[in-house]
Coordinates of C-alpha atoms in Angstrom, one line a residue:
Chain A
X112 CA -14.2 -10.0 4.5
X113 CA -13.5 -13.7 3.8
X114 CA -14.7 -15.3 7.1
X115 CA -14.3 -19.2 5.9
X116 CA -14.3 -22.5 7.9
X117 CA -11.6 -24.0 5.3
X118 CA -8.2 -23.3 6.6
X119 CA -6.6 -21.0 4.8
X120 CA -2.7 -21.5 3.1
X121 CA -0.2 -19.6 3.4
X122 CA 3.1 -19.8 1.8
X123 CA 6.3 -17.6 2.4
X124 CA 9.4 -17.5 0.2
X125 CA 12.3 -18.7 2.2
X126 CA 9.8 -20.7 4.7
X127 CA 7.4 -22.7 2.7
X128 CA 4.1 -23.1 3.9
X129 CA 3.4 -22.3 7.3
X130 CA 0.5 -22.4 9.6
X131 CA -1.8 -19.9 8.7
X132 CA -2.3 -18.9 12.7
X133 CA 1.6 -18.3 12.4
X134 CA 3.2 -14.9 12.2
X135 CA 5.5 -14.2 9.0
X136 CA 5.5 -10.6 8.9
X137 CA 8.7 -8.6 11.4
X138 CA 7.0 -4.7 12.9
X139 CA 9.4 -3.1 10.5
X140 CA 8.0 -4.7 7.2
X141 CA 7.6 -1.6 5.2
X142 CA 4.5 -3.6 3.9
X143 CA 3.2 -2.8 8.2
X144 CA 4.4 0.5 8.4
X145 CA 3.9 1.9 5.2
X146 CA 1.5 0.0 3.1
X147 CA 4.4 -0.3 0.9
X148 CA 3.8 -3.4 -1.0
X149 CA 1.6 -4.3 -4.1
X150 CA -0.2 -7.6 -4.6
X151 CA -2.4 -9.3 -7.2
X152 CA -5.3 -11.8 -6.9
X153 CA -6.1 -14.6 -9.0
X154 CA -9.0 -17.2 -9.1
X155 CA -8.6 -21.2 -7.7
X156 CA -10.4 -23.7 -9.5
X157 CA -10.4 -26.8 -7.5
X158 CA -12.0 -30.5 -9.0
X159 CA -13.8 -33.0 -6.8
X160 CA -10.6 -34.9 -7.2
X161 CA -8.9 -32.2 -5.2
X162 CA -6.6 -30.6 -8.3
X163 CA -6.3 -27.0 -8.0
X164 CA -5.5 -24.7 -10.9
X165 CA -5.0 -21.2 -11.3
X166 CA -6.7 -19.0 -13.7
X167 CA -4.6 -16.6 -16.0
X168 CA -1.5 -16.6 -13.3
X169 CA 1.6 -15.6 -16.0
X170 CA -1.2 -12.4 -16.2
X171 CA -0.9 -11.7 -12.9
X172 CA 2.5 -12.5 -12.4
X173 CA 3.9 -10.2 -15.4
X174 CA 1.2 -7.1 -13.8
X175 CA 2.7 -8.1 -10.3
X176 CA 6.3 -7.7 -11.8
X177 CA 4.9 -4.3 -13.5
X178 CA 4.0 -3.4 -10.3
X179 CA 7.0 -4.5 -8.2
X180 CA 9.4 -2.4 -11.1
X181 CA 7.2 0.9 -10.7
X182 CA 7.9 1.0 -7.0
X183 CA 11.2 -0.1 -7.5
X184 CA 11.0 -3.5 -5.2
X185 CA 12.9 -6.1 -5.9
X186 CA 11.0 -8.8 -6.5
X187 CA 11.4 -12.4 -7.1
X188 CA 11.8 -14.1 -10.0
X189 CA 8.8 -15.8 -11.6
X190 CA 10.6 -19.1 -10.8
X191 CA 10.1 -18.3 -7.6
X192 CA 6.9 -17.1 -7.3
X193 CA 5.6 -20.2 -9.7
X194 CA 7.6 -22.3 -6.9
X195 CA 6.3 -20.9 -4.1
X196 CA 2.5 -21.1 -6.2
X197 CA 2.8 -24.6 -6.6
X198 CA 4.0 -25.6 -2.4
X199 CA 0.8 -23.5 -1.8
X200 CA -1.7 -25.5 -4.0
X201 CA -0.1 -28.1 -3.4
X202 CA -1.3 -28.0 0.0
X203 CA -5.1 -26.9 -0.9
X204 CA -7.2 -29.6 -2.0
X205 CA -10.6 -27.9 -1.1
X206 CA -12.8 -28.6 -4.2
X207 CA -14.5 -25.3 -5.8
X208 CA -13.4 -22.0 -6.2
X209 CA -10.7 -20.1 -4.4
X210 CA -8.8 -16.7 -4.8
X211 CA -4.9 -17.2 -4.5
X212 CA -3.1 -13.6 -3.4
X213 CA 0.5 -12.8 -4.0
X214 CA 1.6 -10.1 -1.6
X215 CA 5.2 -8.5 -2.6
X216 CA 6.2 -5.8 0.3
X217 CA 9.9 -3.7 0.0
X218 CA 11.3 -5.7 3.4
X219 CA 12.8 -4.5 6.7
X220 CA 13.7 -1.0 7.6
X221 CA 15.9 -1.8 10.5
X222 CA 18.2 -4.7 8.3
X223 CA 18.9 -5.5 4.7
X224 CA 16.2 -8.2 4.2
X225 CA 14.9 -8.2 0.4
X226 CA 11.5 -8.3 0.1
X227 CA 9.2 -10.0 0.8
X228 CA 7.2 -12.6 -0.8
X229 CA 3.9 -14.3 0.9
X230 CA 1.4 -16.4 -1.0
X231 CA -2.2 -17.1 0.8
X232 CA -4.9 -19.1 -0.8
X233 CA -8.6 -18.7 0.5
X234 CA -11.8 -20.6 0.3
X235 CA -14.5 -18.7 -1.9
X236 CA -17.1 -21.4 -1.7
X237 CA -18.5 -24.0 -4.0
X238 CA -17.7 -24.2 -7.6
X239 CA -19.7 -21.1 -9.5
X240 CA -22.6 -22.4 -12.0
X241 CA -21.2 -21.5 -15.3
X242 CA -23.3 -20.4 -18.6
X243 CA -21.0 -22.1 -20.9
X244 CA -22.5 -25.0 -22.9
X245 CA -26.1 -22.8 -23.1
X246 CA -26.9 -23.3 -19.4
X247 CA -28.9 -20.0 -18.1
X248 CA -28.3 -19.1 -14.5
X249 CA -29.7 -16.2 -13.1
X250 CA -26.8 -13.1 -13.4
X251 CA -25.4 -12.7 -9.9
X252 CA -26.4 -9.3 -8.8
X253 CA -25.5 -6.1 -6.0
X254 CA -26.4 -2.8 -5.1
X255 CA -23.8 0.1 -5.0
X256 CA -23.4 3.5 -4.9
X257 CA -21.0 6.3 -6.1
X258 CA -18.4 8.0 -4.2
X259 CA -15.7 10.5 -4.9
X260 CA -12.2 9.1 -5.8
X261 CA -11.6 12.6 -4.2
X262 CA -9.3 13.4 -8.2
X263 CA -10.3 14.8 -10.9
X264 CA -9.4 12.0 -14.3
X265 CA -6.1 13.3 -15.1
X266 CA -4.6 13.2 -11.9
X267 CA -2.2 10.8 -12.7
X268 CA -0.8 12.2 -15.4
X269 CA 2.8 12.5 -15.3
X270 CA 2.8 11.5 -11.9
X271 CA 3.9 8.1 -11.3
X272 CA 4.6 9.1 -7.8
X273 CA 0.9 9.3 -7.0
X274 CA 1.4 5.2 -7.8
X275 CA -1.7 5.0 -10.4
X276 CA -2.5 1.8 -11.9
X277 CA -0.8 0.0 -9.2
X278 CA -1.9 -3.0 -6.6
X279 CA -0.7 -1.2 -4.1
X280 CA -0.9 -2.5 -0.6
X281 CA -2.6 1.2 0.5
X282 CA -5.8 0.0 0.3
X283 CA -7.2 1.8 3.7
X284 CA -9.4 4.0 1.3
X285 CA -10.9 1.4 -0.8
X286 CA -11.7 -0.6 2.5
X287 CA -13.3 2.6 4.1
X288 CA -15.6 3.4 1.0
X289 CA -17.1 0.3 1.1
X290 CA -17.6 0.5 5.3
X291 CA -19.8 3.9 4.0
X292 CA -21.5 1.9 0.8
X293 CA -22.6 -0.4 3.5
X294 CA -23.3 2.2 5.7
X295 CA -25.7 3.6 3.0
X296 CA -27.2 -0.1 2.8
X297 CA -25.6 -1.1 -0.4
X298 CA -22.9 -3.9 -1.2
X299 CA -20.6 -1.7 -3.0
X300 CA -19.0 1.2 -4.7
X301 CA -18.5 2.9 -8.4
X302 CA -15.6 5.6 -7.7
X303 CA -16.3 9.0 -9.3
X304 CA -14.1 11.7 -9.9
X305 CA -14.1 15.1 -9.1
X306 CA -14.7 16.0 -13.3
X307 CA -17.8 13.9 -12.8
X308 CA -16.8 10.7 -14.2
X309 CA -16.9 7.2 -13.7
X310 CA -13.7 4.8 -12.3
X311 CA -13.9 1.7 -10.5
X312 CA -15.2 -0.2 -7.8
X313 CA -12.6 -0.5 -4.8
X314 CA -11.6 -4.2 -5.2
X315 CA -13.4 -4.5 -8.8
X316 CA -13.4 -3.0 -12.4
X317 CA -15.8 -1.6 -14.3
X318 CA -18.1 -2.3 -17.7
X319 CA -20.9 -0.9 -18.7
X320 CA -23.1 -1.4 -21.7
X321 CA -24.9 0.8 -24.3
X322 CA -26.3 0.5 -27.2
X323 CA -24.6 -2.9 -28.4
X324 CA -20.8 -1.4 -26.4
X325 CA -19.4 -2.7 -23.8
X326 CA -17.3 0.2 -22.5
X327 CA -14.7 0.6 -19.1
X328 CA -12.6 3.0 -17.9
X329 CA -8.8 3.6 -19.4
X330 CA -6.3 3.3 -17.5
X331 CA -3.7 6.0 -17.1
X332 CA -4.1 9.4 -16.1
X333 CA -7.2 8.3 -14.0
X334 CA -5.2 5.8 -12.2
X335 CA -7.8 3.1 -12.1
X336 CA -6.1 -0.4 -12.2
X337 CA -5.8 -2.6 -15.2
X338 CA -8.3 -5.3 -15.3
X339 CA -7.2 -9.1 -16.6
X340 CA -10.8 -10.3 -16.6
X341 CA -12.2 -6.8 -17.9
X342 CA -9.9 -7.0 -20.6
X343 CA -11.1 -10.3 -21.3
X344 CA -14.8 -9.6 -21.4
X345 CA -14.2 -6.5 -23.9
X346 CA -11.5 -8.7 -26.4
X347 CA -14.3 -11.6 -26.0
X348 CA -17.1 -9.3 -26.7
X349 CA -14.9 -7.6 -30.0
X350 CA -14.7 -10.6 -31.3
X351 CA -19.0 -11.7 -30.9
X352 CA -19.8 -8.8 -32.9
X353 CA -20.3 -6.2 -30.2
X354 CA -18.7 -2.8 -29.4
X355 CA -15.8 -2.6 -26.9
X356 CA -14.4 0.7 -26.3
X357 CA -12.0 2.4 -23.2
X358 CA -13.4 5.3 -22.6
X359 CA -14.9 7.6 -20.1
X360 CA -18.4 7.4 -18.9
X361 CA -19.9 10.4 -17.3
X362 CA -21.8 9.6 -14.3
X363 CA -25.2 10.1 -14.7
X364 CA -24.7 7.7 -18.2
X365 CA -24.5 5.1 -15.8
X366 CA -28.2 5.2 -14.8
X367 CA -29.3 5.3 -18.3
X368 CA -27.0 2.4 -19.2
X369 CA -28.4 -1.2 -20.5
X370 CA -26.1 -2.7 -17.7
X371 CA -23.6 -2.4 -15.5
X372 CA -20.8 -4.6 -13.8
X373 CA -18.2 -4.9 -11.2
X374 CA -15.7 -7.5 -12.8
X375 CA -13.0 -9.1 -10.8
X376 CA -11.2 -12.2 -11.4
X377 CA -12.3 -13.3 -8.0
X378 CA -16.1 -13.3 -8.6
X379 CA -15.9 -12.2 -12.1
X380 CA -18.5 -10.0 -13.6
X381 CA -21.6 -9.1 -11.5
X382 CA -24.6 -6.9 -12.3
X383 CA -24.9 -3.7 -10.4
X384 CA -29.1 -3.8 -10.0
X385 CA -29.0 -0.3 -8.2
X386 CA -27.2 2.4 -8.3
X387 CA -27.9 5.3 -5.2
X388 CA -31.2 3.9 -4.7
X389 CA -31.9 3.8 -8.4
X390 CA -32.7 0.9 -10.0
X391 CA -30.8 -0.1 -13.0
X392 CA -31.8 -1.6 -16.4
X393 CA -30.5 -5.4 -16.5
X394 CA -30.4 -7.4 -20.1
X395 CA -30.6 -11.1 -18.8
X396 CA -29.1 -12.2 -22.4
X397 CA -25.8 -9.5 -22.4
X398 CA -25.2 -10.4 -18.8
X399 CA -25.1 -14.3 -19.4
X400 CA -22.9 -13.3 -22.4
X401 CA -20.5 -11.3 -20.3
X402 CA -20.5 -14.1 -18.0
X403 CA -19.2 -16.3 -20.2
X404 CA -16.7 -13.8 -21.9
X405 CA -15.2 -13.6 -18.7
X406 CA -15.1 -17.5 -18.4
X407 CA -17.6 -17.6 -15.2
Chain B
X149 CA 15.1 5.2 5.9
X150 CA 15.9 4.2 9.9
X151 CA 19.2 1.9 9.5
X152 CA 20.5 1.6 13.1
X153 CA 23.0 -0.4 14.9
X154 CA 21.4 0.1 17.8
X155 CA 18.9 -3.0 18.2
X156 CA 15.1 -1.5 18.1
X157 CA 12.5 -2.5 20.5
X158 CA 9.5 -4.4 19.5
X159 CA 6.3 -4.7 22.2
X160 CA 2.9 -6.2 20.4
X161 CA -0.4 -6.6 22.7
X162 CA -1.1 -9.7 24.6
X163 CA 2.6 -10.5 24.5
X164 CA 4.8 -8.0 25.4
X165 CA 8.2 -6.9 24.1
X166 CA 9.5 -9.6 21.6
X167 CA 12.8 -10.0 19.9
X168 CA 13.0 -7.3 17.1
X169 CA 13.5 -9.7 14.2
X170 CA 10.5 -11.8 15.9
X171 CA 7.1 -11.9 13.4
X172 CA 4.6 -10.7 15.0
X173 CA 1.8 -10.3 12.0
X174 CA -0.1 -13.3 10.4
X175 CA -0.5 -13.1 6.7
X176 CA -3.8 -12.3 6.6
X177 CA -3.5 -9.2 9.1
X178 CA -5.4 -6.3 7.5
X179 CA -2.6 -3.7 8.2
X180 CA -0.7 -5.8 5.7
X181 CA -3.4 -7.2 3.0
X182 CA -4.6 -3.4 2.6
X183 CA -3.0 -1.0 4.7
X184 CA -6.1 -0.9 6.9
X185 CA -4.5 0.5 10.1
X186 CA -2.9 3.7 11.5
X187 CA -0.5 4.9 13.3
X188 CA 1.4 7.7 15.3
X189 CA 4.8 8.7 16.1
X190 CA 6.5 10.6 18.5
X191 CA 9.9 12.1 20.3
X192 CA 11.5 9.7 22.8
X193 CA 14.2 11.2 24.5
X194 CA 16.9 9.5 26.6
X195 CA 19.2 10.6 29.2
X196 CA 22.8 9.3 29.9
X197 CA 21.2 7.4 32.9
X198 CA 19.1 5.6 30.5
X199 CA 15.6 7.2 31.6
X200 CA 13.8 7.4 28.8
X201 CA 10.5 9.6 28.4
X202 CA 7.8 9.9 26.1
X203 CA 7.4 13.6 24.6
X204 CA 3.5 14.6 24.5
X205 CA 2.5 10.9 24.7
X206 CA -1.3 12.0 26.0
X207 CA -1.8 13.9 22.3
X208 CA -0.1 11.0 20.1
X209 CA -2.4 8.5 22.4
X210 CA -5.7 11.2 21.2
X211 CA -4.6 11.8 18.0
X212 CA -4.1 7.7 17.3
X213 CA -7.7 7.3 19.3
X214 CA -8.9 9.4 17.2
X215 CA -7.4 8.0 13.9
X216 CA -8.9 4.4 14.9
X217 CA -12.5 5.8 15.8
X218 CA -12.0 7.6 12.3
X219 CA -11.7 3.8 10.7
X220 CA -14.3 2.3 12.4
X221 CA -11.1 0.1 14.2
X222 CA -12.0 -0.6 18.2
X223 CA -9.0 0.5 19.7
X224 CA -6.9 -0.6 23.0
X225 CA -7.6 1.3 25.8
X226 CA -5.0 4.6 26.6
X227 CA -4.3 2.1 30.1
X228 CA -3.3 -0.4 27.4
X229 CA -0.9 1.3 25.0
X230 CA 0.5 3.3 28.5
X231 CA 1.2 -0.2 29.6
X232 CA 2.6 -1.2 26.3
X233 CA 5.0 2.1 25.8
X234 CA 6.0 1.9 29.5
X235 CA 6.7 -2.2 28.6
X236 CA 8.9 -1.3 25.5
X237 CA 10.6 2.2 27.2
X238 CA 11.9 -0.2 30.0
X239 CA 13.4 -2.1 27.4
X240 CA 15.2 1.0 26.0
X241 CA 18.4 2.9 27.6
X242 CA 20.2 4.0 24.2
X243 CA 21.0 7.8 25.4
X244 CA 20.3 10.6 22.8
X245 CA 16.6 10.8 20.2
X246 CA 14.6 8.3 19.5
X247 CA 11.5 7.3 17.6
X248 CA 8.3 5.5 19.6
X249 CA 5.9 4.5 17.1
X250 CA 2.5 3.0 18.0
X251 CA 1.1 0.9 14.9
X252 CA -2.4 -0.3 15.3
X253 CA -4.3 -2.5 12.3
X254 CA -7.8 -3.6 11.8
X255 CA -6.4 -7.3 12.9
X256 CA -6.7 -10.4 11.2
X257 CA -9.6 -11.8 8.2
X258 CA -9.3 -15.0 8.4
X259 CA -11.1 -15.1 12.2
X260 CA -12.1 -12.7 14.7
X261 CA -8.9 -11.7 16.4
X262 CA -9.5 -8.2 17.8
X263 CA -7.4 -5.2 16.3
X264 CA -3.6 -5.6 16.5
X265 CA -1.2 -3.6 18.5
X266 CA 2.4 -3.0 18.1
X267 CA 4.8 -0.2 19.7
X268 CA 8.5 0.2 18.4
X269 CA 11.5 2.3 19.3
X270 CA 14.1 3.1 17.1
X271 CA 17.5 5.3 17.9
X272 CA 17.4 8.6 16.0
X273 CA 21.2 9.2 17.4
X274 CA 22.6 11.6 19.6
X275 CA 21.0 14.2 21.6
X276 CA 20.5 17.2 19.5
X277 CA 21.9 20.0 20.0
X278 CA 19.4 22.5 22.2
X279 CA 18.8 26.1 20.9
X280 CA 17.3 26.4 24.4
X281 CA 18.8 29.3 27.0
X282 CA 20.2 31.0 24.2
X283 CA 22.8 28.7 22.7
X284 CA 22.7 29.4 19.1
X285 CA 23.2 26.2 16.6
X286 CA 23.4 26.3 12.8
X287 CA 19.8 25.4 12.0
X288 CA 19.4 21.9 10.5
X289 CA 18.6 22.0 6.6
X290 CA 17.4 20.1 4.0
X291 CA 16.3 20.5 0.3
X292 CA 13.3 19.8 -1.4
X293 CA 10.6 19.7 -4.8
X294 CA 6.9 20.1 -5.1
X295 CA 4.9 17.4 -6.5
X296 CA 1.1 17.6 -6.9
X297 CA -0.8 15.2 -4.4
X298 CA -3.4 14.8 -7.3
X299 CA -6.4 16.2 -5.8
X300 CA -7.4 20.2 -5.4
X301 CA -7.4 21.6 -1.9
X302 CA -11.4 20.7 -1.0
X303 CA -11.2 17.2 -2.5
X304 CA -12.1 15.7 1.4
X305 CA -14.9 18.0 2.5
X306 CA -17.7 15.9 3.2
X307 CA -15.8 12.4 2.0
X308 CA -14.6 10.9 5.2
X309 CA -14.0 7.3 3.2
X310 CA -11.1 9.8 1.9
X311 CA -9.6 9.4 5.0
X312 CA -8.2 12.3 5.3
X313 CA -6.4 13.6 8.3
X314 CA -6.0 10.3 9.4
X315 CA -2.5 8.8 9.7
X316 CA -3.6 5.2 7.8
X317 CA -0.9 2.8 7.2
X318 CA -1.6 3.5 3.4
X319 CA 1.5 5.8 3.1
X320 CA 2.7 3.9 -0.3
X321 CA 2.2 7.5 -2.5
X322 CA 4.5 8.7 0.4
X323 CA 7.7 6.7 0.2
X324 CA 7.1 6.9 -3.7
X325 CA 7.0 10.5 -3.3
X326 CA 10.1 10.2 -1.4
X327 CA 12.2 8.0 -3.7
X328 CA 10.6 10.7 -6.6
X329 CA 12.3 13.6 -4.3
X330 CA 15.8 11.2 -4.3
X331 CA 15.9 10.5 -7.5
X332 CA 15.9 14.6 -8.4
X333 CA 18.4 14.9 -6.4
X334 CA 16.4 16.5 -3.3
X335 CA 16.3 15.5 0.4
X336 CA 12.4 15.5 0.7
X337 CA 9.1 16.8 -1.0
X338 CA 6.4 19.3 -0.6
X339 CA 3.0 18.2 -2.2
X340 CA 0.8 20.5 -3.8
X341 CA -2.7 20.6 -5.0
X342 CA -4.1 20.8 -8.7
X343 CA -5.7 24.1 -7.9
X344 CA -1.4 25.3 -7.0
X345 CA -1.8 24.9 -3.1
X346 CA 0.8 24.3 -0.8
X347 CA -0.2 21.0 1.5
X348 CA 2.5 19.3 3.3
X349 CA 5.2 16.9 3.0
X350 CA 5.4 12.9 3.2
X351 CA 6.2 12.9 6.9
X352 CA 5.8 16.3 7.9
X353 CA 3.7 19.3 8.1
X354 CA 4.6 22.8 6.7
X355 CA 5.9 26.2 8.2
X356 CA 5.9 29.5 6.1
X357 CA 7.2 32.5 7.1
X358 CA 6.4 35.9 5.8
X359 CA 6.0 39.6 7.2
X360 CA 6.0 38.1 10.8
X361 CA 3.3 35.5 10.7
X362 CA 3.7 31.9 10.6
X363 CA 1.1 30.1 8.3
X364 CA 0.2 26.5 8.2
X365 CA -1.8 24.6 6.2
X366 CA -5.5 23.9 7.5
X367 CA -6.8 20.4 7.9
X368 CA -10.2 19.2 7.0
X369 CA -10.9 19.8 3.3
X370 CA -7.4 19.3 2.3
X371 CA -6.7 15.8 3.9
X372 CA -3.5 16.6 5.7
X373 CA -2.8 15.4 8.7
X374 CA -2.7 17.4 12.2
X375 CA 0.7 18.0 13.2
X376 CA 1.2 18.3 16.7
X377 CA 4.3 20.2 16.3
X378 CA 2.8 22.3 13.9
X379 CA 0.2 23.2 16.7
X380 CA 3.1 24.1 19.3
X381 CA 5.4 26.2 17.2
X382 CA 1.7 28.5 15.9
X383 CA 0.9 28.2 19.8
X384 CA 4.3 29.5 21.1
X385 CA 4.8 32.2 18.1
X386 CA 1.7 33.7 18.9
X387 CA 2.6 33.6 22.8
X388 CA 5.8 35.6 21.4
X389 CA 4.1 37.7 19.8
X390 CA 4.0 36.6 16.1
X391 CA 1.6 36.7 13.4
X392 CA 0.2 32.8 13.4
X393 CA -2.5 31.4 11.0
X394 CA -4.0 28.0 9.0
X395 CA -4.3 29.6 5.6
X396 CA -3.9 28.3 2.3
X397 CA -0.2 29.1 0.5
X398 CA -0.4 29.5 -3.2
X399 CA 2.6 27.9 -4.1
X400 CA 4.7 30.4 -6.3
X401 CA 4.6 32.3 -2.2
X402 CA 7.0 29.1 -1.1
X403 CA 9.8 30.8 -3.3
X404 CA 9.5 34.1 -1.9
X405 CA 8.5 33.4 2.0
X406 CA 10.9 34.5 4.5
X407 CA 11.4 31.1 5.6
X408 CA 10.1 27.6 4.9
X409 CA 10.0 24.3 7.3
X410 CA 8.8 21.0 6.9
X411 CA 7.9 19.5 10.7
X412 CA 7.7 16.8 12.8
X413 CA 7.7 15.4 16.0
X414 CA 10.9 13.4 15.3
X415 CA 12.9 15.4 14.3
X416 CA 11.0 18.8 14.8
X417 CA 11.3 21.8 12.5
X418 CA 14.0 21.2 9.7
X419 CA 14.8 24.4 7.3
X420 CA 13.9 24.2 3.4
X421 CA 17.0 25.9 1.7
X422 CA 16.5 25.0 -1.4
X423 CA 13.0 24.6 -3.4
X424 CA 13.2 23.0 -6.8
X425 CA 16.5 23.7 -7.4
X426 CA 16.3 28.0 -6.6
X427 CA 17.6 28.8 -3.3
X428 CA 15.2 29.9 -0.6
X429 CA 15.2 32.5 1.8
X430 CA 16.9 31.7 5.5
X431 CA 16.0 33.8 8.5
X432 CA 18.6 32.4 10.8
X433 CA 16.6 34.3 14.0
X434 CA 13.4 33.3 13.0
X435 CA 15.2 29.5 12.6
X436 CA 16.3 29.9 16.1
X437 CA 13.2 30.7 17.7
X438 CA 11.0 28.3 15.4
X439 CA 13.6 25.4 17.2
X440 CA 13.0 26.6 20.5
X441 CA 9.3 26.7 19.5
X442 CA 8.7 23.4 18.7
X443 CA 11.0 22.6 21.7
X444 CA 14.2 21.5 19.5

């Protein structure tokens, strides 16, 4: 939960930008009633000066789109969205970083409406130390713990109905896993499925390393969600010398591993430490690397 | 798809019933951001006078308690949502069926704000017709495919971040389902689980009849929701001296039962004629008395 003291923006196409205290959603947006919506994140970097930039957003506009076209919204144009982008940073100026959202739902049920199209950008706090130019910061670190996905890994095959692979708004089970990962007294989760393998985190993708690979989770029939920024760390990591594979890893691989990460293009890449109570092996050099594969 | 002329009402929490095409979420409402809410449905039925009542309103009001206490969401009080259904039923004198659906949502993450509480009504059209004191109508029919759910029949025993049996607002894989079922040509859908059970359908639970026992699927280790319906038809068929039990169906028995509903409290038992495209048995008795059952 993003509690912050910096007033938030939001931005909704057709409006502008509105207070962010002010309602913008009707009780028959399908994104209310049914979760029926998908969305995509992307980091803020803001300067002292107060110029905000976004990281990667035609990526995350053309997965949005992908998105959008396998649930058969309509969505707006790029244009739009780049339009509707640019009121919204416009009006944030808070220097460091920040996570800009795009939220896409199908519309009204009771009237023709179109979709609709809300942009929100939050504070995530001060600008993150980076590793580039040789600097070396400690690895930003979490515990998790595994929990069942509840599907074995080719459940999604030849299903697009089960919506795999898509930034769905029906993120009620994500949220609840990590209510029981903090339950257990850890900060987050590695999915599992019921085959015994490893998928994601619930906001987050996943990397681990062995043996000079970097490896994460295909997409597809397991129906995890394509990364940007773990793409990024394995095309960066091909290209240093090291291994980069998608494949499966069996569970119990990942407490043998050299490291692990949750990767998001929020926070980027962060070392899981410990795993169900298990503490995991951590290679201070590969995780300053991955860091700055990832551009953190 | 609810596309009425009749105007809908709209009643949210701390300010009563609001214009319909009113907003009444903020942007950064968890029930939109990531479907973190639930909800419940259930009959409204209105006489030409205008009274309006609410049809088993104490076991939606436990069900949706039960739902929120499920989600670790702090619920209004039954006094509250009785005091918001009797708010929006005053507003509504549309003779004939409707819908009253009470939405609840984990509330906003940008500050505190408590969770967030909306009831709607929507027109369903006329009355329908009564099977009651012997009158016999053509039972209401619809077509239908299977598609796997993903997961095999025990995927929720012991998960509860699964969230199963809990009405979220995640219902995205439902109205993709949905649009899956439209686009073969089929009113509705009947999912099934990778081990070839029978579960339920996007909005409704299931009825199978064969040799004199009705059979339903049972909740708990295969997600689905409670069906209050469901539970009155199996009470009332026992009471008449039927067969009635929560079993399992392998699905190649769907083909070959001697009847097959999908249920629910809006429009109550509705007839499955036709089963991925081969004609299913129709008991036109049993129809009868399954109508009467559920109190249709």
């Amino acid at each position: 939960m993003v509690v912050s003291e910096v007033v938030p923006v939001v931005a909704v196409l057709g409006r502008g930008v509105v207070d962010a205290a002010d309602p913008v959603l009707t009780a028959d947006d399908l994104g209310l009633t049914r979760g029926d919506g998908c969305f995509d994140s992307a980091r803020v970097v803001t300067a002292p000066s107060g110029a905000a930039r976004v990281v990667d957003l035609d990526e995350h506009l053309a997965r949005l789109a992908a998105s959008a076209a396998a649930m058969a919204i309509d969505p707006p144009t790029h244009e739009q969205w780049r339009h509707l982008v640019t009121q919204a940073l416009a009006a944030w100026s808070t220097p460091g970083e920040a996570v800009l959202k795009l939220l896409l739902t199908r519309g009204r049920e009771w009237r023709p409406s179109g979709s609709t199209a809300i942009v929100t950008i939050t504070h995530r706090g001060p600008a993150l130390p980076t590793t580039r130019g040789g600097a070396h910061t400690p690895p930003r670190s979490i515990t998790a713990v595994t929990l069942s996905r509840g599907h074995p890994s080719d459940a999604f095959t030849d299903a697009p109905w089960l919506l795999g692979g898509i930034k769905t708004l029906s993120y009620a089970v994500n949220a609840a896993a990590t209510r029981e990962a903090r339950r257990r007294g850890a900060d987050d989760v590695i999915f599992t499925t019921t085959d015994g393998f490893a998928l994601d985190g619930p906001t987050s993708g996943l990397v681990v390393a062995r043996d000079g690979v970097l490896t994460s989770t295909p997409t597809g029939a397991t129906g995890i969600l394509e990364s940007v920024t773990v793409a990024a760390i394995l095309e960066a990591a091909r290209g240093d010398g090291l291994g980069a594979a998608y494949d499966l890893v069996p569970v119990p691989d990942l407490y043998t591993a050299d490291a692990v990460w949750l990767v998001s293009s929020g926070r980027g890449p962060v070392l899981v430490t410990v795993l169900d109570g298990r503490a995991l092996r951590v290679d201070d050099d590969l995780a300053a690397k991955v860091s700055r594969y990832a551009g953190f």
